[in-house]
Coordinates of C-alpha atoms in Angstrom, one line a residue:
M1 CA -28.3 -82.8 -273.8
T2 CA -31.0 -84.5 -272.8
D3 CA -34.8 -83.1 -274.1
A4 CA -36.6 -81.7 -271.6
N5 CA -39.7 -83.1 -272.4
Q6 CA -37.8 -86.3 -272.4
V7 CA -37.0 -86.2 -268.8
R8 CA -40.6 -85.4 -268.3
G9 CA -41.8 -88.7 -269.7
N10 CA -40.2 -90.4 -267.7
R11 CA -41.1 -88.9 -264.5
L12 CA -44.7 -90.4 -262.5
D13 CA -45.5 -87.3 -262.5
P14 CA -44.4 -84.5 -265.8
W15 CA -45.3 -81.5 -263.9
L16 CA -43.5 -82.3 -260.7
D17 CA -41.4 -79.3 -260.7
S18 CA -44.0 -76.8 -261.5
Y19 CA -45.6 -77.1 -258.7
A20 CA -45.7 -74.4 -255.8
A21 CA -43.6 -75.3 -252.7
R22 CA -46.8 -75.5 -250.4
A23 CA -48.0 -78.4 -252.7
H24 CA -45.3 -80.5 -251.8
G25 CA -46.8 -80.6 -248.7
L26 CA -49.8 -82.1 -249.9
R27 CA -50.8 -85.8 -247.8
A28 CA -53.5 -88.6 -248.2
S29 CA -54.9 -88.0 -244.0
E30 CA -54.7 -90.8 -243.1
T31 CA -58.8 -91.3 -242.1
R32 CA -59.3 -90.4 -245.6
S33 CA -57.1 -93.3 -246.9
L34 CA -59.1 -95.9 -244.5
F35 CA -62.1 -95.0 -246.2
A36 CA -61.6 -97.3 -249.1
V37 CA -61.2 -100.1 -246.6
A38 CA -63.3 -99.6 -243.7
S39 CA -65.9 -99.0 -246.5
R40 CA -66.4 -102.4 -246.7
P41 CA -69.3 -104.3 -245.6
E42 CA -67.4 -107.5 -244.1
V43 CA -65.1 -104.5 -241.9
V44 CA -66.0 -103.2 -238.6
S45 CA -65.2 -99.2 -239.2
L46 CA -64.0 -97.3 -235.9
A47 CA -62.1 -95.4 -237.7
G48 CA -64.4 -92.5 -239.6
G49 CA -66.3 -90.3 -237.7
M50 CA -69.5 -89.9 -240.0
P51 CA -72.2 -89.2 -238.4
N52 CA -75.3 -91.2 -237.6
L53 CA -78.3 -90.0 -239.9
K54 CA -80.3 -93.0 -239.1
D55 CA -82.7 -90.9 -236.6
L56 CA -83.4 -87.9 -238.8
P57 CA -86.9 -88.1 -240.5
L58 CA -86.0 -88.5 -243.7
D59 CA -89.5 -88.5 -245.7
R60 CA -90.6 -85.7 -243.8
L61 CA -87.1 -84.0 -244.7
A62 CA -88.1 -84.9 -249.0
D63 CA -91.4 -83.4 -248.7
A64 CA -90.2 -80.2 -246.8
T65 CA -87.6 -79.5 -249.3
A66 CA -89.4 -80.6 -252.4
Q67 CA -91.4 -77.6 -251.2
M68 CA -88.6 -75.8 -250.9
I69 CA -87.8 -76.1 -254.1
R70 CA -91.6 -75.2 -255.5
K71 CA -91.4 -72.2 -254.0
D72 CA -87.8 -70.9 -253.5
G73 CA -86.0 -72.7 -255.7
G74 CA -85.0 -70.0 -258.7
R75 CA -83.2 -68.2 -255.5
A76 CA -82.3 -71.9 -253.9
L77 CA -80.4 -72.4 -257.3
Q78 CA -78.4 -69.2 -258.3
Y79 CA -75.8 -67.7 -256.6
G80 CA -75.7 -66.4 -252.9
N81 CA -74.6 -63.8 -250.5
G82 CA -70.6 -64.4 -250.1
Q83 CA -71.5 -63.7 -246.7
G84 CA -74.0 -66.2 -246.5
L85 CA -77.9 -66.1 -247.2
P86 CA -79.3 -63.3 -244.5
A87 CA -82.1 -65.7 -243.2
L88 CA -79.9 -68.8 -242.2
R89 CA -77.5 -66.0 -240.8
E90 CA -80.4 -64.7 -238.0
K91 CA -81.1 -68.2 -237.5
I92 CA -77.6 -69.4 -236.6
P93 CA -77.4 -67.4 -232.9
Q94 CA -80.6 -69.6 -231.7
I95 CA -78.3 -72.4 -231.9
M96 CA -76.0 -70.8 -230.5
A97 CA -77.6 -69.7 -227.6
L98 CA -78.1 -72.9 -226.2
E99 CA -74.4 -72.6 -225.2
G100 CA -74.8 -69.2 -224.1
I101 CA -73.0 -67.3 -226.7
D102 CA -74.3 -64.1 -227.7
A103 CA -73.9 -63.5 -231.8
D104 CA -74.4 -60.9 -233.9
P105 CA -75.9 -62.3 -237.4
E106 CA -73.7 -59.4 -239.2
D107 CA -71.0 -61.1 -237.4
I108 CA -71.4 -64.6 -239.4
I109 CA -69.8 -65.9 -242.6
V110 CA -71.3 -68.8 -243.8
T111 CA -68.5 -71.1 -245.3
T112 CA -68.4 -74.6 -246.9
G113 CA -68.3 -76.5 -243.6
S114 CA -66.0 -75.4 -241.0
Q115 CA -63.4 -77.1 -242.6
Q116 CA -63.3 -74.1 -245.3
A117 CA -63.0 -71.6 -242.5
V118 CA -60.1 -73.2 -241.3
D119 CA -58.9 -72.8 -244.7
I120 CA -59.7 -69.5 -244.7
I121 CA -58.2 -68.3 -241.1
T122 CA -55.1 -70.5 -242.3
E123 CA -54.8 -68.1 -246.0
L124 CA -55.6 -64.6 -243.8
F125 CA -53.2 -65.4 -240.8
I126 CA -49.7 -67.7 -242.0
D127 CA -47.0 -66.9 -244.1
P128 CA -44.6 -69.3 -244.7
G129 CA -42.8 -70.4 -241.2
D130 CA -45.5 -68.7 -238.6
V131 CA -46.3 -70.7 -235.8
I132 CA -49.8 -72.0 -235.3
L133 CA -50.4 -73.5 -231.7
A134 CA -52.5 -76.3 -231.4
E135 CA -53.5 -78.9 -229.1
A136 CA -51.6 -82.3 -228.7
P137 CA -53.5 -84.4 -230.6
T138 CA -55.7 -82.1 -232.2
Y139 CA -57.8 -82.4 -235.6
V140 CA -56.5 -84.3 -238.7
G141 CA -58.5 -82.0 -241.5
S142 CA -57.2 -78.7 -239.6
L143 CA -53.2 -80.0 -239.6
S144 CA -53.9 -80.8 -243.7
I145 CA -54.8 -77.1 -244.1
F146 CA -52.0 -76.1 -241.6
S147 CA -49.2 -77.9 -243.7
T148 CA -50.4 -76.9 -246.6
Y149 CA -50.1 -73.1 -245.7
Q150 CA -46.1 -73.7 -244.8
A151 CA -47.6 -73.2 -241.2
D152 CA -45.0 -74.6 -238.0
V153 CA -47.9 -75.9 -235.9
Q154 CA -45.9 -76.8 -232.4
H155 CA -48.3 -78.8 -229.9
V156 CA -49.1 -77.9 -226.9
A157 CA -49.6 -80.2 -224.6
I158 CA -53.3 -81.5 -222.6
D159 CA -54.9 -84.1 -220.2
A160 CA -58.0 -85.1 -219.2
D161 CA -59.4 -81.2 -218.3
G162 CA -58.1 -80.1 -221.8
V163 CA -55.3 -77.8 -222.6
I164 CA -52.3 -77.3 -219.9
P165 CA -52.3 -73.6 -219.4
E166 CA -48.7 -73.8 -218.0
A167 CA -48.2 -75.8 -220.8
L168 CA -49.4 -73.0 -223.3
E169 CA -47.2 -70.4 -221.5
E170 CA -44.2 -71.9 -221.5
R171 CA -44.6 -73.1 -225.3
I172 CA -45.2 -69.3 -226.3
T173 CA -42.6 -68.3 -224.0
Q174 CA -40.1 -70.4 -225.4
L175 CA -41.3 -69.4 -229.3
E176 CA -41.0 -65.5 -228.3
R177 CA -38.0 -65.7 -227.1
E178 CA -36.6 -67.6 -230.2
G179 CA -38.3 -64.6 -231.7
R180 CA -41.1 -66.9 -233.6
S181 CA -44.1 -64.7 -235.2
I182 CA -47.4 -66.5 -233.6
K183 CA -50.4 -66.2 -235.5
F184 CA -53.3 -68.0 -233.1
F185 CA -54.3 -70.5 -231.1
Y186 CA -56.5 -73.7 -232.9
C187 CA -58.3 -75.5 -230.0
L188 CA -61.5 -77.9 -229.6
P189 CA -62.3 -77.2 -226.3
N190 CA -65.6 -79.0 -226.5
F191 CA -65.7 -83.1 -226.8
H192 CA -62.1 -83.1 -228.5
N193 CA -61.4 -84.7 -231.7
P194 CA -59.7 -87.2 -231.5
A195 CA -58.7 -87.3 -227.3
G196 CA -62.5 -86.7 -226.4
V197 CA -61.7 -84.2 -223.6
T198 CA -63.3 -81.0 -222.5
L199 CA -61.4 -77.8 -221.3
S200 CA -63.1 -77.7 -217.5
E201 CA -64.5 -74.5 -217.1
E202 CA -61.8 -73.1 -214.7
R203 CA -58.8 -73.2 -217.2
R204 CA -61.3 -71.5 -220.1
P205 CA -60.3 -68.0 -218.5
Q206 CA -56.9 -68.8 -217.7
V207 CA -56.4 -69.6 -221.9
I208 CA -58.2 -66.6 -222.5
E209 CA -56.0 -64.3 -220.3
I210 CA -52.6 -65.8 -221.8
C211 CA -53.2 -65.6 -224.7
R212 CA -54.7 -61.9 -224.6
R213 CA -51.3 -60.6 -223.1
H214 CA -49.4 -62.2 -225.4
H215 CA -51.9 -60.8 -228.7
I216 CA -52.4 -64.5 -229.8
L217 CA -55.7 -65.1 -231.8
I218 CA -57.7 -67.8 -230.8
V219 CA -59.5 -69.8 -233.4
E220 CA -62.1 -72.0 -231.3
D221 CA -63.1 -74.8 -233.5
N222 CA -66.5 -76.5 -232.0
P223 CA -68.7 -78.7 -233.8
Y224 CA -69.5 -81.2 -231.1
G225 CA -70.6 -78.4 -228.4
L226 CA -73.9 -79.5 -228.0
L227 CA -73.8 -83.2 -228.5
G228 CA -72.8 -83.7 -224.2
F229 CA -74.4 -86.9 -223.3
E230 CA -76.3 -85.2 -220.4
G231 CA -77.0 -82.1 -222.1
Q232 CA -74.5 -80.0 -220.4
T233 CA -72.7 -77.1 -222.6
Y234 CA -69.7 -74.8 -221.3
T235 CA -68.7 -71.4 -221.6
A236 CA -67.6 -70.7 -224.7
L237 CA -64.3 -68.5 -225.4
K238 CA -65.9 -66.4 -227.5
T239 CA -68.5 -65.3 -224.9
L240 CA -65.3 -64.8 -222.6
A241 CA -63.6 -62.6 -224.7
P242 CA -65.3 -61.9 -228.2
D243 CA -62.9 -59.3 -229.3
D244 CA -60.0 -62.2 -229.2
V245 CA -61.3 -65.1 -230.7
V246 CA -63.1 -66.3 -234.3
Y247 CA -65.3 -69.1 -233.3
L248 CA -66.5 -71.6 -235.5
G249 CA -69.9 -74.2 -235.7
S250 CA -71.0 -77.0 -238.1
F251 CA -74.3 -78.7 -239.0
S252 CA -72.4 -81.8 -240.0
K253 CA -72.5 -83.1 -236.5
I254 CA -76.0 -81.7 -235.4
F255 CA -78.3 -82.4 -238.8
A256 CA -76.2 -83.5 -241.5
P257 CA -72.8 -83.3 -243.0
G258 CA -73.8 -83.4 -246.7
Y259 CA -75.1 -80.1 -247.2
R260 CA -71.6 -78.8 -245.8
V261 CA -72.7 -75.6 -244.3
G262 CA -70.9 -74.3 -241.4
W263 CA -70.0 -71.0 -240.3
A264 CA -67.9 -68.3 -238.1
V265 CA -68.1 -65.8 -235.9
A266 CA -65.8 -62.8 -236.1
P267 CA -64.9 -59.9 -235.0
P268 CA -65.7 -57.3 -237.9
A269 CA -62.5 -56.7 -239.2
V270 CA -61.5 -60.2 -239.2
R271 CA -65.0 -61.1 -240.8
D272 CA -64.4 -59.0 -243.4
K273 CA -61.2 -60.2 -245.0
M274 CA -63.0 -63.5 -244.3
K275 CA -65.9 -63.0 -246.5
L276 CA -64.2 -61.3 -249.6
A277 CA -61.6 -64.8 -249.3
S278 CA -64.2 -66.7 -249.2
E279 CA -65.7 -64.9 -252.6
A280 CA -62.4 -65.3 -254.0
A281 CA -62.5 -68.9 -253.6
I282 CA -66.0 -70.1 -254.2
L283 CA -68.0 -66.9 -255.3
C284 CA -70.8 -68.3 -252.3
P285 CA -71.4 -71.1 -250.2
S286 CA -74.1 -73.4 -251.7
S287 CA -77.1 -71.8 -252.1
V288 CA -79.6 -75.0 -252.1
G289 CA -77.6 -76.0 -249.1
Q290 CA -78.3 -72.8 -246.8
Y291 CA -82.0 -72.4 -248.0
S292 CA -82.5 -76.1 -247.0
I293 CA -81.0 -75.5 -243.4
A294 CA -83.4 -72.4 -243.3
M295 CA -86.3 -74.6 -244.0
Y296 CA -85.4 -77.5 -241.5
L297 CA -84.5 -75.1 -238.6
D298 CA -87.9 -73.3 -239.1
Q299 CA -89.7 -76.0 -239.9
F300 CA -88.4 -78.8 -237.8
D301 CA -88.3 -79.3 -234.2
W302 CA -84.4 -79.1 -234.0
R303 CA -83.6 -79.0 -230.9
A304 CA -85.8 -82.2 -229.9
Q305 CA -83.4 -83.8 -232.9
I306 CA -79.9 -83.0 -230.9
Q307 CA -81.5 -84.1 -228.1
E308 CA -82.2 -87.4 -229.9
F309 CA -78.7 -87.2 -231.2
R310 CA -77.3 -87.5 -228.1
G311 CA -78.6 -90.0 -226.4
M312 CA -78.2 -92.1 -229.4
Y313 CA -74.1 -91.1 -229.1
R314 CA -74.4 -92.0 -225.5
R315 CA -75.6 -95.8 -226.0
R316 CA -73.0 -95.9 -228.4
R317 CA -70.7 -94.4 -226.3
D318 CA -71.5 -96.7 -223.7
A319 CA -71.0 -99.5 -226.2
M320 CA -67.6 -98.8 -226.9
V321 CA -66.7 -98.6 -222.9
S322 CA -68.3 -101.1 -222.3
A323 CA -66.6 -103.8 -225.0
L324 CA -62.9 -101.8 -223.6
D325 CA -63.4 -103.3 -220.4
E326 CA -64.5 -106.6 -221.2
F327 CA -61.8 -107.1 -224.0
M328 CA -59.4 -104.4 -223.9
P329 CA -58.2 -104.4 -219.9
M330 CA -54.4 -104.0 -221.0
C331 CA -55.0 -100.6 -222.3
T332 CA -56.2 -97.2 -220.8
W333 CA -58.5 -95.2 -222.8
N334 CA -61.1 -91.8 -221.7
V335 CA -64.6 -92.0 -220.8
P336 CA -65.8 -88.6 -223.3
D337 CA -69.2 -87.1 -221.8
G338 CA -70.7 -86.1 -225.2
G339 CA -68.6 -86.4 -228.7
F340 CA -67.6 -88.8 -231.4
Y341 CA -63.9 -90.4 -230.1
V342 CA -62.1 -92.9 -227.7
W343 CA -58.7 -92.2 -227.1
V344 CA -56.9 -95.3 -226.6
G345 CA -53.6 -95.8 -224.8
L346 CA -52.1 -99.3 -225.7
P347 CA -49.4 -100.9 -223.8
E348 CA -45.9 -100.0 -224.1
G349 CA -43.7 -101.2 -226.7
L350 CA -46.7 -101.4 -229.4
D351 CA -47.1 -99.3 -232.3
A352 CA -50.4 -98.3 -233.7
K353 CA -49.5 -97.4 -237.2
E354 CA -47.4 -100.5 -238.1
M355 CA -50.5 -102.4 -235.9
L356 CA -53.1 -100.9 -238.4
P357 CA -52.7 -103.4 -241.5
R358 CA -53.1 -106.5 -239.0
A359 CA -55.9 -104.9 -237.7
V360 CA -57.9 -104.1 -241.0
T361 CA -56.6 -108.2 -242.0
N362 CA -58.4 -108.7 -238.7
L363 CA -61.8 -106.9 -240.4
V364 CA -61.6 -103.9 -238.1
A365 CA -60.2 -100.4 -238.5
Y366 CA -58.9 -97.3 -236.2
V367 CA -57.1 -94.1 -237.0
S368 CA -53.6 -94.4 -235.7
G369 CA -52.5 -91.6 -233.2
T370 CA -50.0 -90.4 -235.5
A371 CA -52.9 -88.7 -237.7
F372 CA -53.3 -86.1 -234.8
Y373 CA -50.1 -84.7 -234.6
A374 CA -48.1 -82.4 -237.0
G375 CA -45.6 -84.4 -239.0
G376 CA -46.7 -87.6 -237.4
R377 CA -43.8 -87.6 -235.0
S378 CA -45.8 -88.4 -232.2
G379 CA -49.0 -90.4 -231.3
R380 CA -47.8 -94.3 -231.9
D381 CA -48.9 -95.1 -228.3
H382 CA -52.6 -94.2 -229.2
M383 CA -55.1 -94.9 -231.1
R384 CA -58.6 -93.3 -232.0
L385 CA -61.8 -95.4 -231.7
S386 CA -64.6 -94.1 -233.1
F387 CA -68.2 -95.1 -231.6
C388 CA -70.6 -92.8 -233.8
Y389 CA -71.8 -94.9 -237.2
P390 CA -71.7 -98.8 -236.0
E391 CA -74.7 -100.0 -234.1
P392 CA -73.6 -101.2 -230.6
V393 CA -73.3 -104.9 -231.4
E394 CA -70.9 -104.0 -234.1
I395 CA -68.9 -101.6 -231.8
R396 CA -69.0 -104.6 -229.2
E397 CA -67.4 -106.7 -232.4
G398 CA -65.3 -104.5 -233.7
V399 CA -63.6 -104.0 -230.4
R400 CA -63.5 -107.7 -230.3
R401 CA -61.5 -108.2 -233.0
L402 CA -59.2 -105.3 -232.4
S403 CA -58.0 -106.6 -228.9
E404 CA -57.0 -110.1 -230.8
V405 CA -54.2 -107.9 -232.7
V406 CA -53.8 -106.1 -229.3
A407 CA -53.2 -109.4 -227.5
R408 CA -51.6 -110.7 -230.6
D409 CA -48.9 -107.5 -230.6
L410 CA -48.2 -107.6 -227.0
D411 CA -47.0 -111.5 -227.3
L412 CA -44.4 -111.0 -229.6
V413 CA -43.3 -107.7 -227.9
T414 CA -42.8 -109.9 -224.3
L415 CA -41.0 -112.6 -226.6
F416 CA -39.0 -110.0 -229.1
G417 CA -39.1 -106.6 -227.2
P418 CA -40.6 -103.2 -228.3
A419 CA -41.8 -103.4 -232.1
R420 CA -40.2 -99.2 -232.3
S421 CA -38.6 -96.6 -230.0
R422 CA -41.0 -94.0 -228.6
H423 CA -39.8 -90.5 -230.1
D424 CA -42.5 -87.4 -228.7
D425 CA -40.9 -84.6 -229.5
G426 CA -41.3 -83.5 -225.6
V427 CA -45.3 -83.7 -226.2
V428 CA -47.1 -85.2 -223.6
A429 CA -50.3 -87.1 -224.7
P430 CA -53.2 -87.2 -223.0
A431 CA -53.0 -89.0 -219.5
P432 CA -56.6 -91.1 -220.1
D433 CA -58.3 -92.5 -216.8
Q434 CA -57.8 -96.2 -216.5
I435 CA -61.5 -97.4 -216.6

């Protein structure tokens, strides 16, 4: 008989048989896998959604942080409250009020970025095989979490006005007929990642009514809601249905992601369970991060800073759209009113995932649309381009380089036929407005 230790020693991973079933679903995200290549100085990265922090008053922040440490360092560097620093929870409603949300500090739980909030909610609600409804496409980071908890992600079609209520109703009805357990609907209603679209005001109460009728919790992930380029905001789903929605916010896009501070506003019973789950995982969110952000909100004109971010990202959006119009008229795309992303549709027969290595060779990076669908089953005909971080001149050059790759692949398709067959599994991708 072969010695078990010898067999294990021949494997790449000697502990392969010891992992929990959910560990086998862990995969590197396509965006993370690109970071090493995209960070090379010669590559123009239109891939990562990194906020542009060049406009932050770093010298003043450094001085204020030093003063905060001198004054409150004994508490800021200590363990904290599992629900979050009370002084910060009292200030967060001021931010939410800009979108018309009336939040009670007691209903807020501070998290390690909004990503942890998604993880906690999934842990609390999902047993293996349970259904999560999500837009098609949806945020890749949440898909990774859903996969870890062995959820069955069922996509719902969206268009230029966000999720289609009729498609949502149809998918729910179909799943209920099959006896499936639908636990929540995860959505990004404002300046969507990756599609860049916004759920219309007309559709918001329709979505609420459908989910309420079928007793489905809504998880409203809203990291970009204050980054409307003209200062516009939209009615939060949380405002329309306080007891049926868990709202997620983040300081990553409106201040700085390095602090890793986000928050959730949940109905009291859900909030209490989230607090317990968070304490079990991390004891408490970063105290020094919370003290730093509370200091920033108290001493700095953060509203003016958000306004500055809006103008800066609008100029980058304009550079992206202008470059697409100039260099890539063979493609389609949306023109987002806020946020970080343009969702580009490729000509018939082109494959965004297969094309990516050739793009990187041409010193430009993007994210294939496959990253934003469960199992990568769809999205090969789209790519996400991020305009948030590069300077406008870099954006133009990146799109120019990308256009060369698209043109070459299009020539090959014309000569030899499509490199792939499209399999959309019945999911309809957004239909961006053609420029």
